CSV table of C-alpha atoms and ligand atoms in Angstrom, one decimal:
chain,number,residue,atom,x,y,z
A,1,UNK,CA,-75.8,-65.3,6.9
A,2,UNK,CA,-73.5,-64.6,9.3
A,3,UNK,CA,-73.4,-60.5,11.1
A,4,UNK,CA,-70.0,-59.6,12.6
A,5,UNK,CA,-70.4,-55.9,14.2
A,6,UNK,CA,-67.2,-54.3,15.2
A,7,UNK,CA,-64.8,-55.4,17.6
A,8,UNK,CA,-66.1,-54.3,21.4
A,9,UNK,CA,-69.7,-53.4,20.3
A,10,UNK,CA,-71.2,-52.7,23.5
A,11,UNK,CA,-74.9,-54.3,24.5
A,12,UNK,CA,-76.0,-51.0,25.9
A,13,UNK,CA,-74.7,-49.2,22.5
A,14,UNK,CA,-77.1,-47.1,20.4
A,15,UNK,CA,-75.4,-49.0,17.6
A,16,UNK,CA,-75.8,-52.4,18.9
A,17,UNK,CA,-79.8,-52.1,20.0
A,18,UNK,CA,-81.0,-50.5,16.5
A,19,UNK,CA,-78.8,-53.1,14.6
A,20,UNK,CA,-80.5,-55.7,16.8
A,21,UNK,CA,-83.5,-54.0,16.7
A,22,UNK,CA,-83.8,-54.8,12.7
A,23,UNK,CA,-82.3,-58.0,12.6
A,24,UNK,CA,-85.3,-59.2,15.1
A,25,UNK,CA,-87.8,-58.1,13.2
A,26,UNK,CA,-86.6,-59.4,9.8
A,27,UNK,CA,-89.6,-62.2,8.8
A,28,UNK,CA,-88.7,-66.5,9.2
A,29,UNK,CA,-85.1,-65.0,10.8
A,30,UNK,CA,-84.3,-66.0,14.0
A,31,UNK,CA,-80.7,-65.2,16.1
A,32,UNK,CA,-77.9,-66.6,17.5
A,33,UNK,CA,-75.5,-64.6,19.3
A,34,UNK,CA,-72.2,-66.0,20.2
A,35,UNK,CA,-69.4,-63.8,21.8
A,36,UNK,CA,-65.7,-64.2,21.4
A,37,UNK,CA,-63.4,-62.9,23.7
A,38,UNK,CA,-60.4,-62.9,22.7
A,39,UNK,CA,-56.9,-61.9,24.4
A,40,UNK,CA,-57.6,-57.8,23.0
A,41,UNK,CA,-60.6,-57.8,21.7
A,42,UNK,CA,-64.3,-58.7,22.2
A,43,UNK,CA,-66.1,-60.4,19.1
A,44,UNK,CA,-69.4,-60.5,18.4
A,45,UNK,CA,-70.9,-62.8,16.2
A,46,UNK,CA,-74.9,-62.8,15.1
A,47,UNK,CA,-76.2,-65.8,13.0
A,48,UNK,CA,-79.1,-65.6,11.6
A,49,UNK,CA,-81.0,-68.7,11.0
A,50,UNK,CA,-84.0,-69.7,9.0
A,51,UNK,CA,-85.4,-67.9,6.0
A,52,UNK,CA,-82.4,-65.7,4.7
A,53,UNK,CA,-82.0,-66.4,0.9
A,54,UNK,CA,-83.5,-63.3,0.0
A,55,UNK,CA,-80.9,-61.1,2.5
A,56,UNK,CA,-78.5,-59.0,0.5
A,57,UNK,CA,-75.0,-58.7,2.0
A,58,UNK,CA,-75.1,-55.1,1.4
A,59,UNK,CA,-78.4,-54.8,3.4
A,60,UNK,CA,-76.7,-56.2,7.0
A,61,UNK,CA,-73.1,-55.0,6.0
A,62,UNK,CA,-75.5,-51.0,6.1
A,63,UNK,CA,-76.2,-51.8,9.6
A,64,UNK,CA,-74.7,-49.1,12.2
A,65,UNK,CA,-72.7,-52.2,14.3
A,66,UNK,CA,-72.0,-54.4,11.8
A,67,UNK,CA,-68.9,-54.7,10.3
A,68,UNK,CA,-69.2,-56.7,8.0
A,69,UNK,CA,-71.5,-59.9,6.5
A,70,UNK,CA,-70.8,-63.5,5.2
A,71,UNK,CA,-73.1,-66.2,3.6
A,72,UNK,CA,-72.7,-69.1,5.2
A,73,UNK,CA,-73.5,-72.3,4.4
A,74,UNK,CA,-75.8,-74.6,6.8
A,75,UNK,CA,-72.5,-77.1,7.7
A,76,UNK,CA,-70.7,-75.6,10.4
A,77,UNK,CA,-72.2,-72.9,10.7
A,78,UNK,CA,-69.5,-71.8,13.5
A,79,UNK,CA,-66.2,-74.0,13.3
A,80,UNK,CA,-66.6,-74.0,8.9
A,81,UNK,CA,-65.2,-72.0,6.5
A,82,UNK,CA,-67.3,-70.2,4.8
A,83,UNK,CA,-67.2,-68.8,1.2
A,84,UNK,CA,-64.8,-65.0,2.1
A,85,UNK,CA,-64.7,-66.1,5.7
A,86,UNK,CA,-61.5,-64.4,7.1
A,87,UNK,CA,-62.7,-64.8,10.2
A,88,UNK,CA,-59.5,-66.1,12.5
A,89,UNK,CA,-58.6,-69.5,13.5
A,90,UNK,CA,-57.7,-70.9,16.5
A,91,UNK,CA,-57.3,-69.9,20.1
A,92,UNK,CA,-54.6,-69.3,22.9
A,93,UNK,CA,-55.4,-71.3,26.1
A,94,UNK,CA,-52.8,-70.8,29.1
A,95,UNK,CA,-50.4,-68.5,27.3
A,96,UNK,CA,-50.3,-71.7,24.5
A,97,UNK,CA,-51.4,-71.2,21.1
A,98,UNK,CA,-53.1,-73.2,18.7
A,99,UNK,CA,-54.1,-71.8,15.1
A,100,UNK,CA,-54.5,-73.9,11.4
A,101,UNK,CA,-50.4,-72.8,11.1
A,102,UNK,CA,-48.5,-73.7,14.2
A,103,UNK,CA,-47.6,-77.0,15.5
A,104,UNK,CA,-48.2,-77.9,19.4
A,105,UNK,CA,-46.6,-81.7,20.7
A,106,UNK,CA,-48.9,-83.5,23.1
A,107,UNK,CA,-46.4,-86.6,23.9
A,108,UNK,CA,-47.3,-88.1,26.9
A,109,UNK,CA,-48.7,-91.8,29.4
A,110,UNK,CA,-52.2,-92.8,27.6
A,111,UNK,CA,-53.3,-94.1,31.1
A,112,UNK,CA,-52.1,-92.0,34.6
A,113,UNK,CA,-50.5,-95.3,36.7
A,114,UNK,CA,-48.3,-94.5,39.2
A,115,UNK,CA,-46.8,-91.1,40.2
A,116,UNK,CA,-43.5,-92.3,39.4
A,117,UNK,CA,-43.7,-92.8,35.6
A,118,UNK,CA,-45.8,-89.3,35.7
A,119,UNK,CA,-42.6,-87.8,37.0
A,120,UNK,CA,-40.3,-89.4,34.4
A,121,UNK,CA,-42.6,-88.3,31.8
A,122,UNK,CA,-42.8,-84.9,32.6
A,123,UNK,CA,-39.4,-84.3,34.0
A,124,UNK,CA,-38.0,-85.5,30.1
A,125,UNK,CA,-40.6,-83.2,28.7
A,126,UNK,CA,-39.6,-80.3,30.6
A,127,UNK,CA,-36.2,-81.2,29.3
A,128,UNK,CA,-37.3,-81.1,26.0
A,129,UNK,CA,-39.0,-77.7,26.2
A,130,UNK,CA,-42.3,-79.4,25.6
A,131,UNK,CA,-45.4,-77.4,27.8
A,132,UNK,CA,-47.9,-80.3,27.1
A,133,UNK,CA,-48.9,-83.3,27.8
A,134,UNK,CA,-51.3,-86.1,27.4
A,135,UNK,CA,-52.4,-87.9,30.3
A,136,UNK,CA,-55.3,-90.2,30.6
A,137,UNK,CA,-57.2,-90.8,34.0
A,138,UNK,CA,-60.5,-91.6,32.8
A,139,UNK,CA,-60.2,-94.2,30.6
A,140,UNK,CA,-63.3,-95.9,28.2
A,141,UNK,CA,-62.2,-99.5,28.3
A,142,UNK,CA,-63.2,-101.9,25.3
A,143,UNK,CA,-63.6,-104.1,28.4
A,144,UNK,CA,-65.8,-103.7,31.7
A,145,UNK,CA,-63.2,-105.5,33.9
A,146,UNK,CA,-60.0,-103.7,32.5
A,147,UNK,CA,-58.5,-101.0,34.4
A,148,UNK,CA,-60.6,-98.4,34.3
A,149,UNK,CA,-58.2,-95.5,35.1
A,150,UNK,CA,-57.6,-93.3,38.5
A,151,UNK,CA,-60.6,-90.9,37.4
A,152,UNK,CA,-60.2,-88.3,40.5
A,153,UNK,CA,-58.1,-89.5,42.5
A,154,UNK,CA,-55.3,-89.2,40.5
A,155,UNK,CA,-55.6,-85.7,39.6
A,156,UNK,CA,-54.3,-83.6,42.5
A,157,UNK,CA,-50.6,-85.4,42.2
A,158,UNK,CA,-50.9,-85.2,38.1
A,159,UNK,CA,-51.9,-81.6,38.2
A,160,UNK,CA,-49.1,-80.7,40.5
A,161,UNK,CA,-46.4,-82.5,39.0
A,162,UNK,CA,-47.4,-81.1,35.5
A,163,UNK,CA,-47.1,-77.2,37.8
A,164,UNK,CA,-43.6,-77.6,38.9
A,165,UNK,CA,-42.6,-79.3,35.6
A,166,UNK,CA,-43.8,-76.0,33.5
A,167,UNK,CA,-46.2,-78.2,31.7
A,168,UNK,CA,-48.9,-75.7,30.7
A,169,UNK,CA,-51.7,-77.3,29.1
A,170,UNK,CA,-52.9,-81.1,29.8
A,171,UNK,CA,-54.7,-83.0,27.2
A,172,UNK,CA,-57.2,-85.8,29.4
A,173,UNK,CA,-60.0,-87.3,28.3
A,174,UNK,CA,-63.4,-87.3,30.2
A,175,UNK,CA,-66.3,-89.3,29.7
A,176,UNK,CA,-69.0,-87.9,31.6
A,177,UNK,CA,-70.0,-84.4,32.4
A,178,UNK,CA,-69.3,-84.7,35.7
A,179,UNK,CA,-65.7,-85.0,35.0
A,180,UNK,CA,-65.5,-81.7,33.9
A,181,UNK,CA,-66.7,-80.3,37.9
A,182,UNK,CA,-63.9,-83.1,38.8
A,183,UNK,CA,-61.3,-80.9,37.2
A,184,UNK,CA,-62.2,-77.8,37.4
A,185,UNK,CA,-62.7,-78.4,41.0
A,186,UNK,CA,-58.9,-80.1,42.1
A,187,UNK,CA,-57.3,-77.4,39.7
A,188,UNK,CA,-59.2,-74.6,41.6
A,189,UNK,CA,-58.0,-76.0,44.9
A,190,UNK,CA,-54.0,-76.4,43.7
A,191,UNK,CA,-54.6,-72.7,42.5
A,192,UNK,CA,-54.4,-73.8,39.3
A,193,UNK,CA,-51.2,-74.3,38.4
A,194,UNK,CA,-51.8,-75.7,34.8
A,195,UNK,CA,-54.1,-76.3,32.3
A,196,UNK,CA,-56.3,-78.9,31.0
A,197,UNK,CA,-57.8,-79.8,27.1
A,198,UNK,CA,-61.2,-81.5,27.5
A,199,UNK,CA,-60.6,-84.7,25.1
A,200,UNK,CA,-63.6,-86.1,23.6
A,201,UNK,CA,-62.7,-89.4,22.7
A,202,UNK,CA,-63.4,-91.5,19.1
A,203,UNK,CA,-66.0,-93.5,21.4
A,204,UNK,CA,-67.9,-90.8,22.5
A,205,UNK,CA,-68.0,-88.5,19.7
A,206,UNK,CA,-71.1,-88.5,19.1
A,207,UNK,CA,-72.4,-88.6,22.4
A,208,UNK,CA,-74.4,-85.1,21.8
A,209,UNK,CA,-75.3,-84.4,25.4
A,210,UNK,CA,-71.6,-84.9,26.8
A,211,UNK,CA,-70.6,-82.5,23.9
A,212,UNK,CA,-73.5,-80.0,25.1
A,213,UNK,CA,-72.1,-79.8,28.6
A,214,UNK,CA,-68.8,-79.5,27.4
A,215,UNK,CA,-69.8,-76.9,24.7
A,216,UNK,CA,-71.8,-74.8,27.6
A,217,UNK,CA,-68.1,-74.5,29.5
A,218,UNK,CA,-65.8,-72.1,28.3
A,219,UNK,CA,-63.0,-72.6,30.8
A,220,UNK,CA,-61.6,-75.7,29.2
A,221,UNK,CA,-60.9,-75.9,25.7
A,222,UNK,CA,-61.7,-79.0,23.7
A,223,UNK,CA,-59.8,-81.7,21.9
A,224,UNK,CA,-62.3,-83.6,20.1
A,225,UNK,CA,-61.7,-86.9,18.1
A,226,UNK,CA,-63.0,-88.3,15.0
A,227,UNK,CA,-65.5,-90.9,15.3
A,228,UNK,CA,-63.9,-94.3,13.9
A,229,UNK,CA,-67.2,-95.3,12.2
A,230,UNK,CA,-68.6,-92.4,10.9
A,231,UNK,CA,-68.1,-90.3,7.9
A,232,UNK,CA,-66.2,-87.3,8.1
A,233,UNK,CA,-68.7,-85.0,7.8
A,234,UNK,CA,-70.6,-86.6,10.7
A,235,UNK,CA,-67.3,-86.0,13.0
A,236,UNK,CA,-67.2,-82.6,12.2
A,237,UNK,CA,-71.0,-82.1,12.8
A,238,UNK,CA,-70.1,-83.2,16.6
A,239,UNK,CA,-67.2,-80.2,16.8
A,240,UNK,CA,-70.3,-77.9,15.2
A,241,UNK,CA,-72.5,-79.1,18.8
A,242,UNK,CA,-69.8,-77.8,21.1
A,243,UNK,CA,-69.7,-74.7,19.3
A,244,UNK,CA,-73.5,-74.1,19.1
A,245,UNK,CA,-73.2,-74.3,23.0
A,246,UNK,CA,-71.0,-71.7,23.2
A,247,UNK,CA,-67.5,-73.0,22.9
A,248,UNK,CA,-65.5,-72.6,19.8
A,249,UNK,CA,-62.1,-73.4,21.5
A,250,UNK,CA,-62.4,-76.7,19.6
A,251,UNK,CA,-58.8,-78.7,18.3
A,252,UNK,CA,-60.1,-81.5,16.1
A,253,UNK,CA,-58.0,-85.1,16.2
A,254,UNK,CA,-57.5,-87.5,13.4
A,255,UNK,CA,-56.9,-90.7,14.7
A,256,UNK,CA,-57.3,-93.6,12.2
A,257,UNK,CA,-60.7,-95.5,10.9
A,258,UNK,CA,-61.6,-99.2,12.2
A,259,UNK,CA,-61.3,-101.4,9.2
A,260,UNK,CA,-60.1,-104.5,8.5
A,261,UNK,CA,-58.6,-102.7,5.8
A,262,UNK,CA,-56.4,-100.9,8.0
A,263,UNK,CA,-54.2,-104.0,9.0
A,264,UNK,CA,-51.3,-104.5,9.8
A,265,UNK,CA,-52.1,-100.9,11.6
A,266,UNK,CA,-54.9,-100.8,14.8
A,267,UNK,CA,-56.8,-98.3,12.0
A,268,UNK,CA,-57.0,-96.7,8.9
A,269,UNK,CA,-54.3,-94.0,8.9
A,270,UNK,CA,-56.5,-91.2,7.6
A,271,UNK,CA,-54.1,-88.7,8.0
A,272,UNK,CA,-54.6,-87.2,4.3
A,273,UNK,CA,-57.7,-85.4,5.7
A,274,UNK,CA,-55.7,-83.1,7.5
A,275,UNK,CA,-55.8,-80.2,4.8
A,276,UNK,CA,-59.6,-81.5,4.2
A,277,UNK,CA,-60.2,-80.7,7.7
A,278,UNK,CA,-58.0,-77.2,7.5
A,279,UNK,CA,-60.4,-76.4,4.3
A,280,UNK,CA,-63.5,-77.3,5.5
A,281,UNK,CA,-62.9,-75.4,9.1
A,282,UNK,CA,-60.8,-73.2,10.6
A,283,UNK,CA,-60.4,-75.7,13.3
A,284,UNK,CA,-56.2,-76.6,14.2
A,285,UNK,CA,-56.1,-80.1,13.3
A,286,UNK,CA,-54.2,-82.7,15.6
A,287,UNK,CA,-53.0,-86.5,14.6
A,288,UNK,CA,-52.9,-89.4,17.0
A,289,UNK,CA,-50.6,-91.6,15.1
A,290,UNK,CA,-50.7,-94.1,18.6
A,291,UNK,CA,-54.6,-95.1,18.6
A,292,UNK,CA,-53.8,-95.0,14.3
A,293,UNK,CA,-50.9,-97.4,13.9
A,294,UNK,CA,-51.5,-98.9,16.8
A,295,UNK,CA,-48.1,-100.7,17.8
A,296,UNK,CA,-43.9,-100.5,17.7
A,297,UNK,CA,-43.6,-102.3,14.1
A,298,UNK,CA,-41.0,-100.5,12.1
A,299,UNK,CA,-40.1,-100.5,8.7
A,300,UNK,CA,-36.4,-101.6,7.1
A,301,UNK,CA,-34.6,-98.8,7.7
A,302,UNK,CA,-35.7,-98.2,11.4
A,303,UNK,CA,-38.2,-95.8,11.4
A,304,UNK,CA,-41.1,-96.7,13.3
A,305,UNK,CA,-44.5,-96.6,11.6
A,306,UNK,CA,-45.8,-94.2,14.7
A,307,UNK,CA,-42.6,-91.6,13.2
A,308,UNK,CA,-43.9,-92.4,9.9
A,309,UNK,CA,-47.5,-91.5,10.1
A,310,UNK,CA,-46.6,-89.0,12.3
A,311,UNK,CA,-44.8,-87.6,9.6
A,312,UNK,CA,-47.2,-87.6,7.0
A,313,UNK,CA,-49.8,-85.5,9.1
A,314,UNK,CA,-47.4,-83.1,10.1
A,315,UNK,CA,-46.0,-82.6,6.5
A,316,UNK,CA,-49.5,-82.6,5.4
A,317,UNK,CA,-50.2,-79.6,7.8
A,318,UNK,CA,-51.2,-81.0,10.8
A,319,UNK,CA,-51.1,-78.5,14.3
A,320,UNK,CA,-50.9,-80.8,17.1
A,321,UNK,CA,-49.2,-84.2,17.6
A,322,UNK,CA,-50.8,-86.3,20.8
A,323,UNK,CA,-48.6,-89.3,20.8
A,324,UNK,CA,-48.4,-92.2,23.3
A,325,UNK,CA,-45.1,-92.4,25.6
A,326,UNK,CA,-44.3,-94.2,28.5
A,327,UNK,CA,-41.2,-94.7,30.6
A,328,UNK,CA,-41.7,-98.5,31.0
A,329,UNK,CA,-43.9,-99.2,28.7
A,330,UNK,CA,-44.2,-102.9,29.3
A,331,UNK,CA,-45.6,-102.0,33.2
A,332,UNK,CA,-48.1,-99.6,31.1
A,333,UNK,CA,-51.2,-100.7,32.4
A,334,UNK,CA,-53.1,-99.3,28.8
A,335,UNK,CA,-52.5,-99.7,25.0
A,336,UNK,CA,-47.8,-99.8,26.2
A,337,UNK,CA,-47.5,-102.2,23.6
A,338,UNK,CA,-47.8,-98.6,20.9
A,339,UNK,CA,-46.1,-96.6,23.5
A,340,UNK,CA,-42.7,-94.8,22.4
A,341,UNK,CA,-39.9,-94.9,25.0
A,342,UNK,CA,-38.7,-92.0,26.6
A,343,UNK,CA,-35.0,-92.1,24.9
A,344,UNK,CA,-36.8,-91.6,21.4
A,345,UNK,CA,-38.0,-88.3,22.4
A,346,UNK,CA,-35.6,-85.7,21.3
A,347,UNK,CA,-35.7,-88.4,17.6
A,348,UNK,CA,-39.0,-87.6,17.7
A,349,UNK,CA,-39.8,-84.0,17.9
A,350,UNK,CA,-36.4,-83.4,16.0
A,351,UNK,CA,-38.6,-85.2,12.9
A,352,UNK,CA,-41.8,-83.5,13.1
A,353,UNK,CA,-39.7,-80.5,13.8
A,354,UNK,CA,-38.3,-81.3,10.3
A,355,UNK,CA,-41.5,-82.0,8.8
A,356,UNK,CA,-43.2,-79.0,10.2
A,357,UNK,CA,-41.0,-77.0,8.8
A,358,UNK,CA,-41.0,-78.5,5.2
A,359,UNK,CA,-44.5,-78.2,5.5
A,360,UNK,CA,-44.3,-74.4,5.8
A,361,UNK,CA,-41.8,-74.8,2.3
A,362,UNK,CA,-44.1,-76.7,0.7
A,363,UNK,CA,-46.8,-73.9,1.7
A,364,UNK,CA,-44.4,-71.4,0.2
A,365,UNK,CA,-44.1,-73.0,-3.1
A,366,UNK,CA,-47.1,-73.3,-3.6
A,367,UNK,CA,-47.9,-69.5,-2.5
A,368,UNK,CA,-45.5,-68.3,-5.1
A,369,UNK,CA,-47.1,-70.1,-7.6
A,370,UNK,CA,-50.8,-68.8,-6.7
A,371,UNK,CA,-48.6,-65.4,-7.2
A,372,UNK,CA,-47.3,-66.2,-10.7
A,373,UNK,CA,-50.4,-67.0,-12.1
A,374,UNK,CA,-51.9,-63.6,-10.9
A,375,UNK,CA,-49.3,-61.8,-12.7
B,401,LIG,C1,-56.8,-92.0,23.8
B,401,LIG,O1,-56.5,-91.6,23.1
B,401,LIG,O2,-56.0,-92.0,24.7
B,401,LIG,C2,-58.1,-92.4,23.0
B,401,LIG,C3,-58.8,-93.5,23.6
B,401,LIG,O3,-58.1,-92.3,21.7
B,401,LIG,P1,-59.6,-93.1,20.8
B,401,LIG,O4,-60.5,-92.4,21.6
B,401,LIG,O5,-59.0,-92.0,19.4
B,401,LIG,O6,-59.7,-94.6,20.8
B,402,LIG,MN1,-54.8,-95.3,24.6
C-alpha cells in the first residue's frame, strides 16, 4: 500500500505526526518514506511494506495527512504503474523535461576522442536546435587492451564545450561510483555550465552496488540500459534499485538483446517493448538504435537500418533517442562503423519528428475509439 500525503505536508505538523503514529503502529507493517521535490511542490509518499493485505484503502485515506492511498503490487513499487495510479511520470532536469509524452534526442559521440570532434559535434547540435548529447568518457570495453575512454581527464573541456553550445544535458556512462564524484567536482569547479545524466550500461545493469550508489544521490538523473541477456522484469527491477535508494528520476533504455537470432544486426532490436515498459512503469523510455543495429547497413530505398529502428521505437511512443554520431567515423576510437554522419543529422531529426507526430496521431485515433466505446 502507498499513502500519498497532501502536497507540502510539513514534517513537524500535527497531521503528519498523527498519520505517522498511526501507520507506525500497524502490526507487521514497516514504513519507507520517499520525498519528491518538484519545481512547485514537495510530495511525500509513504510505502507500507509487509502485512498490508488486510488494510483498507479507506482506512488509510481517512488519516489527516493522507491525500490518497494506492494498493501497489510488489513489482517496481516506486517506478511501477499500479492500478488506479494517477501519479505523475517523469521529471525535469536542468530545464529539460523527461516524461512519457515528450521526446528528447541525445545524438553524440560514443566515446570522446579529441576536442576538435567534440566541438564539431556540439556545434552541429546547437545549429539544429538540440540541447542534449551523449559523450562517453568512461568506456566499458570487452577487450582490456582496447581504448578505455579518456576518463576524468576529458571532463573539463567536454563540459565547457557543452556550456558554450547551449547543451543542457550530457548522457555519460559511468562504470564505477567514484565517477559520480569526479563528474560532480568538475561541474562544480566550472560553475555548472551543463548537466549530466548518469548512464548505466548494459553490462552493469545488475551491478547492484553501483545502482545503490547512484540511487543514493539525487543531483543527477539516470539513464539505465536494459541488460542484454536478462529478462525485461529483471532489468526493470534494476531500475527500481535506483528508486528504492531515493532517486526516481530514471529513464529506461532499450538497446537490443544479445542473441545470434538478431543477426545481421549486432543485437536483436527490442523496440516493440517501448509500450510495454510504459504500461508497466512510469519511466520515460529511451531507445538506442546504434547499439541495437550496430552497423551502417541500409535497405534498398536508401534508409539506414539505424534510422528504421529509430522510427520503430519513436512511432511506438519512445521518449528519448540515444544515438551515435561522429564527424569522422573512420577516426572514431569506439564504434565508428555504426555512427551516423553529421550531414545525416537534419534528415534524421526530421524523420524522428515525423514519427513522434505520427505516434501522437495514433494515440488520438485510439483515444477517440475508447471514448466512443464508453458512449
Ligand atoms: C554506450 O551507449 O556507449 C554503450 C556502451 O552501450 P551499451 O551499454 O548499451 O552497450
Ligand atoms: Mn558504443
